[in-house]
Structures are given as structure tokens and as C-alpha cells.
Amino acid sequence: MSSLKLAEFFFSRIKETIDYKQYIGEVSIDFEHDETYGNDYIRVSYMVLVNERFESINSNEKLSLFQQAPTYSFSLSTNQGRSLKKDKMLRILEFRHIYESLASYAILQFETYLDAATAIKVRGIDMWPEANYVEKYLSSVLPTVNRRGAYFDLERNVSQWSGLHQLAAASRKIYTKEKEQFSITDIEINRLFSIELNSIHNLVLGYAIPIKVKGTQTIDEIRIHTSKLVAALKKEINAEYNYNLEKHKRLIPYLYNSFLMAEKIQIINYQQSAYLKHFIIQEGDILQLKDNRIVVVNTVSIDLENEINVEYAILKTDLQAGERTRVIGTRDILFVLKKSFFQEFIAQTLVKHLSILYKWMLKRKMKFSFMPFTPDLTKDMDVSDKK
């Protein structure tokens, strides 16, 4: 019945428009999806703007013209039947088909009978996301996916459609300049990390991450600016509430390893430098090894496997450093005497002998212990990890 009544609404308005065409400056047809008190509907508006000729007629004649209602509400669901989501989807498709036919008929009539100077504005329905996503879900998603969230996903896709297209339009310049940065898609992230597409789209929209959209009537895929995605994820993992926290923490290293290797190396080098700056062993410190040898530290470094390497020279009997050096790992180190204590010993002791130093160290040396270095790609370079 709604389709028949919508057709009657169109036909009566079109006839009235043609009958009084000499008084019309513009005719416009539009529609919008709305909800009131749990009743879901599409409001169709058919508006006419009068011209100067209309102003020249008398008041009584004005009142007799354009008597038809300017709007019609096409019901999708009521507050008693909101659980019947599939019925609502079918009603959306029903509206699209009848509106498409009626709008085409209206345009044909206007172009045939209205004056050439009359402006005609009829909203097309081919870019209406509600209907396009409904058709996509009914034909491909719902037959293969049986879950309650399917309808909710559809509604979120519809709500995000316009924003994603606007963001893509705003991203055109950066896409042209940095096309190679758009190296991962929402589909890949969903497949690899089980993050819902709607959640990915919310993140992209929330942080205005540059994107490239594939698909017009429905969005089939978005390519995302990788380094800006990483920056957004780092902010997101520090948010008060993050439903996908652990997934985001796994996604960040994946992006660095797959697409941002130079940035990864830069971050790791920075974190290594910060780590070594606060490491228990520094250049000039004295070490007692597990075989009881006393050595002096030349350098401390971190290798490709994130292992700590210490280069040392053996202290001679007269406490001079030997010329030969060796590199060891942390497992060979037992105690540490800080450089300042060793300098104090040298300054205060007349007899410089290794055996005397060994005894002097007993109350001043520290047992060697440390936390291994672990790179954390979820942190920015201005965040140092003081261990």
C-alpha cells in the first residue's frame, strides 16, 4: 500500500506542477531517512518555488493553487516491529525501486512540459548508501553469514559511508604525493588481526587518517596511509578504553616489519641508545667475571639479536689496561664496580696492585643484574624506557 500511495503522491504533485507551470521557478524532489518515537520511515519531499508571475496574481487565486501536500512518509518499521530487521531491509529496497521509477517519470514530465527556465532538482537514489548496502548484504553477506551482528554492521556501514568518501576526497593530495604509503587495506587488517571493518573505519575517521576508497555506491575496500595509521594506533592504545587493545599492539609491529622498516630501525636505535644510557655497566667500569678475572669496560653495545655485548680489556697486575680486548655477553659477568669507585681507589691508594683492588672491591662492588633489552615499537621515540 505504501508504494501505491507514494505513486499517488507523485502523480498528483506532478499534475499540479504541470497545471500551474507558469507560476513555478523551481521544482525539487528529495528524500531522507528519519525516525520518530521508534517509527522508522523515509520522508519524501516535493517542493516548488514560485516565480515573479505568481506574485502578480490576487490573494484568493494564490490560495487556490498548490493544494497538494509537500511531503509523504514511507514507513519502514514501527516501534512494535523493530526486531524484524530483514523486513525493514526489504522495505528499503522496495522504496528504492518505486522511487527510482517515479523520479525518472517526474524528470521526463518536467522536461517535456515545464518552461525551459524552470529549475529542476531531483535527487537520484543510485548513491543512497542505505539501499546499496542493503542490496549488498541481502545478496552476498547474509546468505553466507549467520550472526546477529550482520544487521548492525549494515547500519554502521551506512553511517560511515559519507564520512569515508569525504575523508578520501580530502586525502587526494597526500595520496598523489605519498602513494607508496597507502600500503595496507582494511580488508587485510580484518583478515590478519580479526579487527572488525567498522572498528577500522571508526579509527580512520576518528583520527582523519588519509585513505583511498575503492567503491562508490558501497565501499568495498580502503587503502590506508600506513605511517599515519601507526601514529593513530599509538594514541589509541593509550586511550582509557580500547576494546581492540591487544590486537592494536600486535598490528603496530606488523606494520613496521612489513612496510616501515626504516622507521623501525630508527625507533630501535633510539630505544637502544636510551637503554644503554641507563644500563648498569658503563665505559670505564670494573667487572669481576665468573672466572674471577678483573677487567675494565671499553664499550657496551646491543647486537641484532638484542643481546648486550661488553668489550673489555684485562687489568694487569699494576692496574693498567691490557692492549688485547675481548667481547663477552652478560652471562659471564658476576660483579660491577662503578668507574667512580675505581677512580677513588686509584687516587687514595699508594700501591697500585690488582690483589689490593680485589680486596678493596669486596664491600663496594654490586652484584650484576639487569632487565634484558626488548624493543617496543608501540612507543614513540620521545618515550625513553629507563631500566
Tab-separated table of C-alpha atoms in Angstrom:
chain	number	residue	atom	x	y	z
A	1	MET	CA	0.000	0.000	0.000
A	2	SER	CA	2.845	2.425	0.758
A	3	SER	CA	4.194	2.051	-2.780
A	4	LEU	CA	0.771	2.776	-4.264
A	5	LYS	CA	0.284	5.792	-2.012
A	6	LEU	CA	3.764	7.069	-2.873
A	7	ALA	CA	2.886	6.795	-6.569
A	8	GLU	CA	-0.369	8.687	-5.969
A	9	PHE	CA	1.610	11.378	-4.129
A	10	PHE	CA	3.970	11.778	-7.086
A	11	PHE	CA	1.294	11.744	-9.788
A	12	SER	CA	-0.919	14.319	-8.072
A	13	ARG	CA	2.020	16.639	-7.457
A	14	ILE	CA	3.358	16.245	-10.990
A	15	LYS	CA	-0.077	17.031	-12.450
A	16	GLU	CA	-0.399	20.091	-10.234
A	17	THR	CA	3.091	21.251	-11.241
A	18	ILE	CA	2.281	20.975	-14.931
A	19	ASP	CA	-1.128	22.633	-14.498
A	20	TYR	CA	0.423	25.690	-12.817
A	21	LYS	CA	3.778	25.632	-14.590
A	22	GLN	CA	3.585	29.336	-15.464
A	23	TYR	CA	3.928	30.199	-11.759
A	24	ILE	CA	6.850	27.874	-10.954
A	25	GLY	CA	10.502	28.938	-10.805
A	26	GLU	CA	11.924	25.730	-9.359
A	27	VAL	CA	10.765	22.212	-8.534
A	28	SER	CA	12.776	19.874	-6.318
A	29	ILE	CA	12.279	16.283	-5.158
A	30	ASP	CA	14.263	14.863	-2.253
A	31	PHE	CA	14.090	12.209	0.451
A	32	GLU	CA	15.622	11.488	3.849
A	33	HIS	CA	15.702	8.545	6.239
A	34	ASP	CA	14.350	9.522	9.655
A	35	GLU	CA	12.987	8.102	12.897
A	36	THR	CA	10.421	9.405	15.372
A	37	TYR	CA	9.447	7.630	18.607
A	38	GLY	CA	10.703	4.303	17.312
A	39	ASN	CA	8.942	4.613	13.966
A	40	ASP	CA	11.386	4.318	11.070
A	41	TYR	CA	10.431	5.952	7.774
A	42	ILE	CA	11.620	7.751	4.661
A	43	ARG	CA	10.236	11.236	4.182
A	44	VAL	CA	9.829	12.246	0.535
A	45	SER	CA	9.584	15.969	-0.140
A	46	TYR	CA	8.221	17.541	-3.313
A	47	MET	CA	8.776	21.289	-3.182
A	48	VAL	CA	8.004	24.085	-5.649
A	49	LEU	CA	9.289	27.645	-5.566
A	50	VAL	CA	7.090	30.230	-7.234
A	51	ASN	CA	8.295	32.886	-9.657
A	52	GLU	CA	7.564	36.585	-10.017
A	53	ARG	CA	4.452	35.886	-12.058
A	54	PHE	CA	2.868	34.198	-9.047
A	55	GLU	CA	3.308	37.378	-7.016
A	56	SER	CA	1.256	39.330	-9.533
A	57	ILE	CA	-1.976	37.366	-9.020
A	58	ASN	CA	-4.536	38.200	-6.318
A	59	SER	CA	-4.550	36.611	-2.876
A	60	ASN	CA	-7.616	34.446	-3.410
A	61	GLU	CA	-6.127	32.921	-6.525
A	62	LYS	CA	-2.845	32.284	-4.714
A	63	LEU	CA	-4.667	30.353	-2.018
A	64	SER	CA	-6.346	28.162	-4.592
A	65	LEU	CA	-3.064	26.992	-6.112
A	66	PHE	CA	-0.698	24.235	-4.945
A	67	GLN	CA	-3.079	22.433	-2.612
A	68	GLN	CA	-1.231	19.104	-2.596
A	69	ALA	CA	0.786	18.069	0.486
A	70	PRO	CA	4.534	18.705	0.049
A	71	THR	CA	5.733	15.571	1.890
A	72	TYR	CA	4.968	11.867	2.154
A	73	SER	CA	6.291	9.386	4.728
A	74	PHE	CA	7.132	5.890	3.503
A	75	SER	CA	7.091	3.582	6.556
A	76	LEU	CA	9.975	1.135	7.081
A	77	SER	CA	9.165	-0.187	10.542
A	78	THR	CA	7.191	0.743	13.627
A	79	ASN	CA	8.106	0.601	17.286
A	80	GLN	CA	6.105	-2.640	17.535
A	81	GLY	CA	8.086	-4.376	14.802
A	82	ARG	CA	11.651	-3.112	15.079
A	83	SER	CA	13.066	-6.602	15.641
A	84	LEU	CA	12.136	-7.613	12.060
A	85	LYS	CA	15.325	-6.228	10.573
A	86	LYS	CA	15.152	-8.218	7.366
A	87	ASP	CA	11.646	-6.911	6.659
A	88	LYS	CA	12.950	-3.390	7.095
A	89	MET	CA	15.766	-4.079	4.639
A	90	LEU	CA	13.302	-5.364	2.078
A	91	ARG	CA	11.194	-2.237	2.559
A	92	ILE	CA	14.247	-0.085	1.828
A	93	LEU	CA	14.765	-1.927	-1.445
A	94	GLU	CA	11.064	-1.577	-2.229
A	95	PHE	CA	11.307	2.169	-1.706
A	96	ARG	CA	14.386	2.436	-3.891
A	97	HIS	CA	12.765	0.691	-6.827
A	98	ILE	CA	9.496	2.647	-6.696
A	99	TYR	CA	11.249	5.989	-6.075
A	100	GLU	CA	13.686	5.368	-8.934
A	101	SER	CA	10.801	4.764	-11.336
A	102	LEU	CA	8.725	7.687	-10.099
A	103	ALA	CA	11.668	10.118	-10.102
A	104	SER	CA	12.537	9.127	-13.674
A	105	TYR	CA	8.912	9.637	-14.705
A	106	ALA	CA	8.858	13.051	-12.994
A	107	ILE	CA	12.014	14.214	-14.789
A	108	LEU	CA	10.593	13.108	-18.129
A	109	GLN	CA	7.352	15.033	-17.486
A	110	PHE	CA	9.184	18.148	-16.303
A	111	GLU	CA	11.499	18.223	-19.303
A	112	THR	CA	8.530	17.769	-21.621
A	113	TYR	CA	6.029	20.250	-20.150
A	114	LEU	CA	7.787	22.815	-17.937
A	115	ASP	CA	9.280	26.040	-19.225
A	116	ALA	CA	12.961	25.871	-20.119
A	117	ALA	CA	13.756	28.467	-17.438
A	118	THR	CA	12.302	26.319	-14.655
A	119	ALA	CA	14.999	24.787	-12.439
A	120	ILE	CA	14.604	21.038	-11.890
A	121	LYS	CA	16.319	19.362	-8.929
A	122	VAL	CA	15.575	15.685	-8.396
A	123	ARG	CA	17.734	13.681	-6.037
A	124	GLY	CA	18.945	10.434	-7.554
A	125	ILE	CA	18.857	7.259	-5.498
A	126	ASP	CA	21.764	5.350	-7.037
A	127	MET	CA	24.191	6.854	-4.466
A	128	TRP	CA	21.923	6.277	-1.453
A	129	PRO	CA	24.064	4.118	0.864
A	130	GLU	CA	21.165	2.569	2.805
A	131	ALA	CA	19.756	0.849	-0.272
A	132	ASN	CA	23.144	-0.015	-1.749
A	133	TYR	CA	24.357	-1.713	1.437
A	134	VAL	CA	21.037	-3.481	1.920
A	135	GLU	CA	21.299	-4.961	-1.562
A	136	LYS	CA	24.909	-5.982	-0.911
A	137	TYR	CA	24.051	-7.663	2.394
A	138	LEU	CA	20.964	-9.444	1.118
A	139	SER	CA	22.765	-10.789	-1.954
A	140	SER	CA	26.201	-11.687	-0.576
A	141	VAL	CA	26.623	-11.287	3.177
A	142	LEU	CA	23.505	-12.637	4.858
A	143	PRO	CA	23.269	-15.876	2.810
A	144	THR	CA	26.768	-16.878	3.956
A	145	VAL	CA	26.980	-15.258	7.399
A	146	ASN	CA	24.527	-16.157	10.125
A	147	ARG	CA	25.040	-13.812	13.017
A	148	ARG	CA	23.018	-11.220	14.855
A	149	GLY	CA	25.563	-8.501	14.187
A	150	ALA	CA	25.082	-8.598	10.413
A	151	TYR	CA	22.283	-6.030	10.511
A	152	PHE	CA	24.187	-3.867	12.953
A	153	ASP	CA	27.216	-3.937	10.635
A	154	LEU	CA	24.999	-2.796	7.792
A	155	GLU	CA	23.724	0.173	9.773
A	156	ARG	CA	27.257	1.165	10.745
A	157	ASN	CA	28.445	0.840	7.141
A	158	VAL	CA	25.679	3.174	6.071
A	159	SER	CA	26.538	5.703	8.780
A	160	GLN	CA	30.247	5.649	7.832
A	161	TRP	CA	29.794	5.773	4.049
A	162	SER	CA	29.572	9.535	3.638
A	163	GLY	CA	32.380	10.285	6.103
A	164	LEU	CA	34.764	7.842	4.423
A	165	HIS	CA	34.090	9.329	0.992
A	166	GLN	CA	34.652	12.835	2.366
A	167	LEU	CA	37.900	11.753	4.021
A	168	ALA	CA	39.072	10.118	0.788
A	169	ALA	CA	38.342	13.335	-1.104
A	170	ALA	CA	40.360	15.314	1.444
A	171	SER	CA	43.223	12.790	1.089
A	172	ARG	CA	43.710	13.146	-2.671
A	173	LYS	CA	46.713	15.477	-2.482
A	174	ILE	CA	48.611	13.381	0.035
A	175	TYR	CA	47.738	10.233	-1.925
A	176	THR	CA	49.282	11.773	-5.034
A	177	LYS	CA	52.466	12.728	-3.152
A	178	GLU	CA	52.804	9.635	-0.934
A	179	LYS	CA	51.073	6.882	-2.873
A	180	GLU	CA	53.584	4.285	-1.639
A	181	GLN	CA	52.475	4.957	1.950
A	182	PHE	CA	48.969	3.640	1.231
A	183	SER	CA	50.222	0.089	1.549
A	184	ILE	CA	47.636	-1.735	3.654
A	185	THR	CA	43.876	-2.155	3.365
A	186	ASP	CA	41.071	-2.509	5.862
A	187	ILE	CA	40.371	-5.963	4.400
A	188	GLU	CA	43.926	-7.135	5.157
A	189	ILE	CA	43.781	-5.853	8.733
A	190	ASN	CA	40.441	-7.562	9.260
A	191	ARG	CA	41.753	-10.852	7.859
A	192	LEU	CA	45.073	-10.860	9.723
A	193	PHE	CA	44.011	-9.464	13.100
A	194	SER	CA	40.241	-10.091	13.269
A	195	ILE	CA	39.511	-6.405	13.834
A	196	GLU	CA	36.020	-5.600	12.578
A	197	LEU	CA	35.888	-3.426	9.486
A	198	ASN	CA	33.604	-0.947	11.225
A	199	SER	CA	36.150	-0.556	14.029
A	200	ILE	CA	38.900	0.093	11.487
A	201	HIS	CA	36.716	2.678	9.770
A	202	ASN	CA	35.933	4.359	13.103
A	203	LEU	CA	39.659	4.615	13.815
A	204	VAL	CA	40.354	6.073	10.381
A	205	LEU	CA	37.550	8.615	10.725
A	206	GLY	CA	38.357	9.490	14.335
A	207	TYR	CA	41.992	10.331	13.570
A	208	ALA	CA	41.399	11.600	9.996
A	209	ILE	CA	43.933	9.120	8.607
A	210	PRO	CA	44.379	9.650	4.854
A	211	ILE	CA	42.705	6.923	2.796
A	212	LYS	CA	41.967	5.851	-0.767
A	213	VAL	CA	38.488	4.392	-1.262
A	214	LYS	CA	37.601	1.607	-3.675
A	215	GLY	CA	33.906	1.529	-4.494
A	216	THR	CA	31.347	4.280	-4.925
A	217	GLN	CA	27.833	3.095	-4.147
A	218	THR	CA	29.237	0.875	-1.396
A	219	ILE	CA	32.763	0.973	-0.030
A	220	ASP	CA	34.465	-2.280	-0.952
A	221	GLU	CA	37.959	-1.503	0.345
A	222	ILE	CA	40.029	1.349	1.698
A	223	ARG	CA	43.784	1.750	1.394
A	224	ILE	CA	45.243	3.415	4.481
A	225	HIS	CA	48.271	5.696	4.964
A	226	THR	CA	50.484	3.329	6.936
A	227	SER	CA	52.683	5.654	8.983
A	228	LYS	CA	49.715	7.825	9.987
A	229	LEU	CA	47.810	4.680	10.906
A	230	VAL	CA	50.672	3.692	13.213
A	231	ALA	CA	50.645	7.141	14.830
A	232	ALA	CA	46.906	6.830	15.455
A	233	LEU	CA	47.246	3.314	16.874
A	234	LYS	CA	49.893	4.508	19.341
A	235	LYS	CA	47.459	7.122	20.623
A	236	GLU	CA	44.622	4.622	20.672
A	237	ILE	CA	46.447	2.066	22.833
A	238	ASN	CA	46.849	4.741	25.499
A	239	ALA	CA	43.150	5.593	25.465
A	240	GLU	CA	41.134	4.977	28.623
A	241	TYR	CA	39.100	2.269	26.927
A	242	ASN	CA	40.195	0.273	23.896
A	243	TYR	CA	38.244	-2.857	23.019
A	244	ASN	CA	40.909	-3.909	20.498
A	245	LEU	CA	43.921	-3.072	22.665
A	246	GLU	CA	45.814	-6.363	22.284
A	247	LYS	CA	45.056	-6.545	18.567
A	248	HIS	CA	46.314	-2.995	18.091
A	249	LYS	CA	49.510	-3.870	19.955
A	250	ARG	CA	50.108	-6.732	17.515
A	251	LEU	CA	49.166	-4.674	14.481
A	252	ILE	CA	51.767	-1.957	15.127
A	253	PRO	CA	54.842	-4.266	14.898
A	254	TYR	CA	53.332	-5.913	11.826
A	255	LEU	CA	53.076	-2.554	10.070
A	256	TYR	CA	56.671	-1.676	10.957
A	257	ASN	CA	58.022	-5.061	9.876
A	258	SER	CA	56.047	-5.139	6.638
A	259	PHE	CA	56.051	-1.544	5.436
A	260	LEU	CA	58.078	0.790	7.677
A	261	MET	CA	61.451	-0.886	8.124
A	262	ALA	CA	63.468	2.351	8.051
A	263	GLU	CA	61.247	3.854	10.746
A	264	LYS	CA	61.512	0.636	12.753
A	265	ILE	CA	65.319	0.769	12.698
A	266	GLN	CA	65.244	4.407	13.746
A	267	ILE	CA	62.986	3.661	16.718
A	268	ILE	CA	65.018	0.648	17.830
A	269	ASN	CA	68.272	2.609	17.593
A	270	TYR	CA	66.725	5.348	19.706
A	271	GLN	CA	65.467	2.893	22.307
A	272	GLN	CA	68.819	1.097	22.402
A	273	SER	CA	70.580	4.394	22.988
A	274	ALA	CA	68.173	5.284	25.808
A	275	TYR	CA	68.542	1.811	27.302
A	276	LEU	CA	72.359	1.851	27.241
A	277	LYS	CA	72.419	5.338	28.740
A	278	HIS	CA	70.871	3.926	31.918
A	279	PHE	CA	72.415	0.459	31.790
A	280	ILE	CA	74.187	-0.706	34.960
A	281	ILE	CA	77.505	-1.120	33.088
A	282	GLN	CA	79.167	1.928	31.527
A	283	GLU	CA	82.512	2.656	29.889
A	284	GLY	CA	85.343	2.628	32.459
A	285	ASP	CA	83.519	0.420	34.978
A	286	ILE	CA	85.373	-2.525	36.512
A	287	LEU	CA	83.882	-6.012	36.157
A	288	GLN	CA	84.538	-9.212	38.023
A	289	LEU	CA	83.834	-12.123	35.719
A	290	LYS	CA	82.641	-15.560	36.738
A	291	ASP	CA	86.183	-16.886	36.326
A	292	ASN	CA	87.267	-14.155	38.822
A	293	ARG	CA	89.190	-12.124	36.275
A	294	ILE	CA	89.081	-8.351	36.829
A	295	VAL	CA	88.531	-6.353	33.641
A	296	VAL	CA	87.791	-2.776	32.592
A	297	VAL	CA	84.917	-1.932	30.242
A	298	ASN	CA	85.709	-0.311	26.892
A	299	THR	CA	82.264	-0.270	25.265
A	300	VAL	CA	78.742	-1.613	25.748
A	301	SER	CA	76.547	-2.343	22.732
A	302	ILE	CA	73.434	-4.229	21.621
A	303	ASP	CA	73.601	-6.654	18.693
A	304	LEU	CA	70.998	-7.555	16.070
A	305	GLU	CA	69.520	-10.177	18.396
A	306	ASN	CA	69.048	-7.513	21.110
A	307	GLU	CA	71.748	-9.133	23.245
A	308	ILE	CA	74.079	-6.980	25.365
A	309	ASN	CA	77.749	-7.168	24.369
A	310	VAL	CA	80.556	-5.835	26.537
A	311	GLU	CA	84.018	-5.183	25.161
A	312	TYR	CA	86.691	-5.235	27.857
A	313	ALA	CA	90.411	-5.191	28.461
A	314	ILE	CA	92.031	-7.263	31.224
A	315	LEU	CA	93.520	-5.275	34.103
A	316	LYS	CA	97.204	-6.005	34.514
A	317	THR	CA	98.769	-6.512	37.902
A	318	ASP	CA	99.680	-2.799	38.007
A	319	LEU	CA	96.041	-1.914	37.183
A	320	GLN	CA	96.866	-0.770	33.673
A	321	ALA	CA	94.513	-1.929	30.946
A	322	GLY	CA	95.917	-4.558	28.634
A	323	GLU	CA	96.095	-3.966	24.912
A	324	ARG	CA	94.115	-7.026	23.937
A	325	THR	CA	90.336	-6.773	24.084
A	326	ARG	CA	87.526	-9.273	24.084
A	327	VAL	CA	83.750	-9.164	23.727
A	328	ILE	CA	81.506	-11.132	26.070
A	329	GLY	CA	77.815	-11.464	26.823
A	330	THR	CA	76.152	-10.685	30.128
A	331	ARG	CA	76.153	-14.303	31.298
A	332	ASP	CA	79.903	-14.104	32.037
A	333	ILE	CA	79.623	-11.106	34.386
A	334	LEU	CA	79.360	-11.528	38.163
A	335	PHE	CA	80.016	-8.139	39.830
A	336	VAL	CA	80.297	-4.475	38.835
A	337	LEU	CA	82.449	-1.751	40.404
A	338	LYS	CA	81.490	1.670	39.128
A	339	LYS	CA	84.138	3.825	37.487
A	340	SER	CA	83.883	6.474	40.212
A	341	PHE	CA	84.844	3.937	42.901
A	342	PHE	CA	87.792	2.735	40.841
A	343	GLN	CA	88.987	6.320	40.385
A	344	GLU	CA	88.634	6.846	44.131
A	345	PHE	CA	90.767	3.747	44.770
A	346	ILE	CA	93.473	4.968	42.360
A	347	ALA	CA	93.526	8.399	43.997
A	348	GLN	CA	93.703	7.126	47.581
A	349	THR	CA	95.956	4.090	47.272
A	350	LEU	CA	99.707	4.440	47.021
A	351	VAL	CA	100.352	0.871	45.955
A	352	LYS	CA	98.508	0.102	42.725
A	353	HIS	CA	98.171	-3.661	42.677
A	354	LEU	CA	95.443	-5.968	41.410
A	355	SER	CA	95.335	-8.050	44.601
A	356	ILE	CA	94.764	-4.941	46.716
A	357	LEU	CA	91.985	-3.772	44.393
A	358	TYR	CA	90.357	-7.188	44.611
A	359	LYS	CA	90.110	-6.948	48.413
A	360	TRP	CA	89.040	-3.282	48.275
A	361	MET	CA	86.184	-4.176	45.937
A	362	LEU	CA	84.571	-6.624	48.359
A	363	LYS	CA	82.403	-4.005	50.106
A	364	ARG	CA	81.846	-1.757	47.105
A	365	LYS	CA	81.045	-3.991	44.175
A	366	MET	CA	77.452	-4.671	43.085
A	367	LYS	CA	76.055	-7.982	42.032
A	368	PHE	CA	75.308	-7.751	38.353
A	369	SER	CA	71.621	-7.951	37.412
A	370	PHE	CA	69.602	-6.324	34.670
A	371	MET	CA	66.414	-6.413	32.635
A	372	PRO	CA	67.050	-7.540	29.040
A	373	PHE	CA	66.520	-5.030	26.264
A	374	THR	CA	63.230	-5.559	24.439
A	375	PRO	CA	62.282	-3.179	21.627
A	376	ASP	CA	58.791	-1.718	21.968
A	377	LEU	CA	57.503	-0.425	18.658
A	378	THR	CA	54.295	0.789	20.288
A	379	LYS	CA	56.231	3.657	21.880
A	380	ASP	CA	57.262	6.888	20.220
A	381	MET	CA	60.889	7.949	20.142
A	382	ASP	CA	60.348	10.657	22.742
A	383	VAL	CA	59.431	7.999	25.311
A	384	SER	CA	62.582	6.560	26.889
A	385	ASP	CA	62.439	3.370	28.862
A	386	LYS	CA	64.678	3.833	31.864
A	387	LYS	CA	65.537	0.394	33.103
